[in-house]
Coordinates of N, CA and C in Angstrom, one line a residue:
M1 N 0.8 -1.2 0.0 CA 0.0 0.0 0.0 C 0.9 1.3 0.0
K2 N 1.9 1.2 0.8 CA 2.8 2.4 0.9 C 3.5 2.7 -0.4
V3 N 3.9 1.6 -1.1 CA 4.5 1.7 -2.4 C 3.6 2.4 -3.4
L4 N 2.3 2.0 -3.4 CA 1.3 2.6 -4.3 C 1.2 4.1 -4.0
V5 N 1.1 4.5 -2.8 CA 1.0 5.9 -2.4 C 2.2 6.7 -2.9
T6 N 3.4 6.1 -2.6 CA 4.6 6.8 -3.0 C 4.7 6.9 -4.5
G7 N 4.4 5.8 -5.2 CA 4.4 5.8 -6.7 C 3.4 6.9 -7.2
G8 N 2.2 6.9 -6.7 CA 1.2 7.9 -7.1 C 1.7 9.3 -6.9
A9 N 2.3 9.6 -5.7 CA 2.7 10.9 -5.4 C 3.9 11.3 -6.4
G10 N 4.8 10.4 -6.7 CA 5.9 10.6 -7.6 C 5.4 10.9 -9.0
F11 N 4.3 10.1 -9.4 CA 3.8 10.3 -10.8 C 3.1 11.7 -10.9
I12 N 2.3 12.1 -9.9 CA 1.6 13.4 -9.9 C 2.7 14.5 -9.8
G13 N 3.7 14.3 -9.0 CA 4.7 15.3 -8.8 C 5.4 15.6 -10.1
S14 N 5.8 14.5 -10.8 CA 6.5 14.6 -12.1 C 5.6 15.3 -13.1
H15 N 4.3 15.0 -13.1 CA 3.4 15.6 -14.0 C 3.2 17.1 -13.8
L16 N 3.2 17.5 -12.5 CA 3.1 18.9 -12.2 C 4.3 19.6 -12.6
V17 N 5.5 19.0 -12.4 CA 6.8 19.7 -12.8 C 6.8 19.8 -14.3
D18 N 6.3 18.8 -15.0 CA 6.3 18.9 -16.5 C 5.4 20.0 -17.0
R19 N 4.2 20.2 -16.3 CA 3.3 21.3 -16.7 C 3.9 22.6 -16.4
L20 N 4.5 22.7 -15.2 CA 5.1 24.0 -14.8 C 6.2 24.4 -15.8
G21 N 7.0 23.4 -16.2 CA 8.1 23.6 -17.2 C 7.5 24.1 -18.5
N22 N 6.4 23.6 -18.9 CA 5.8 24.0 -20.2 C 5.3 25.4 -20.1
N23 N 4.7 25.7 -18.9 CA 4.1 27.1 -18.8 C 5.2 28.1 -18.8
L24 N 6.4 27.8 -18.3 CA 7.5 28.7 -18.3 C 8.1 28.9 -19.7

């Protein structure tokens, strides 16, 4: 369960960083 939460957070985090990079 902990692995799923960490993986999900990492996936969302990388997605947000990618969006922020495109906006800049």
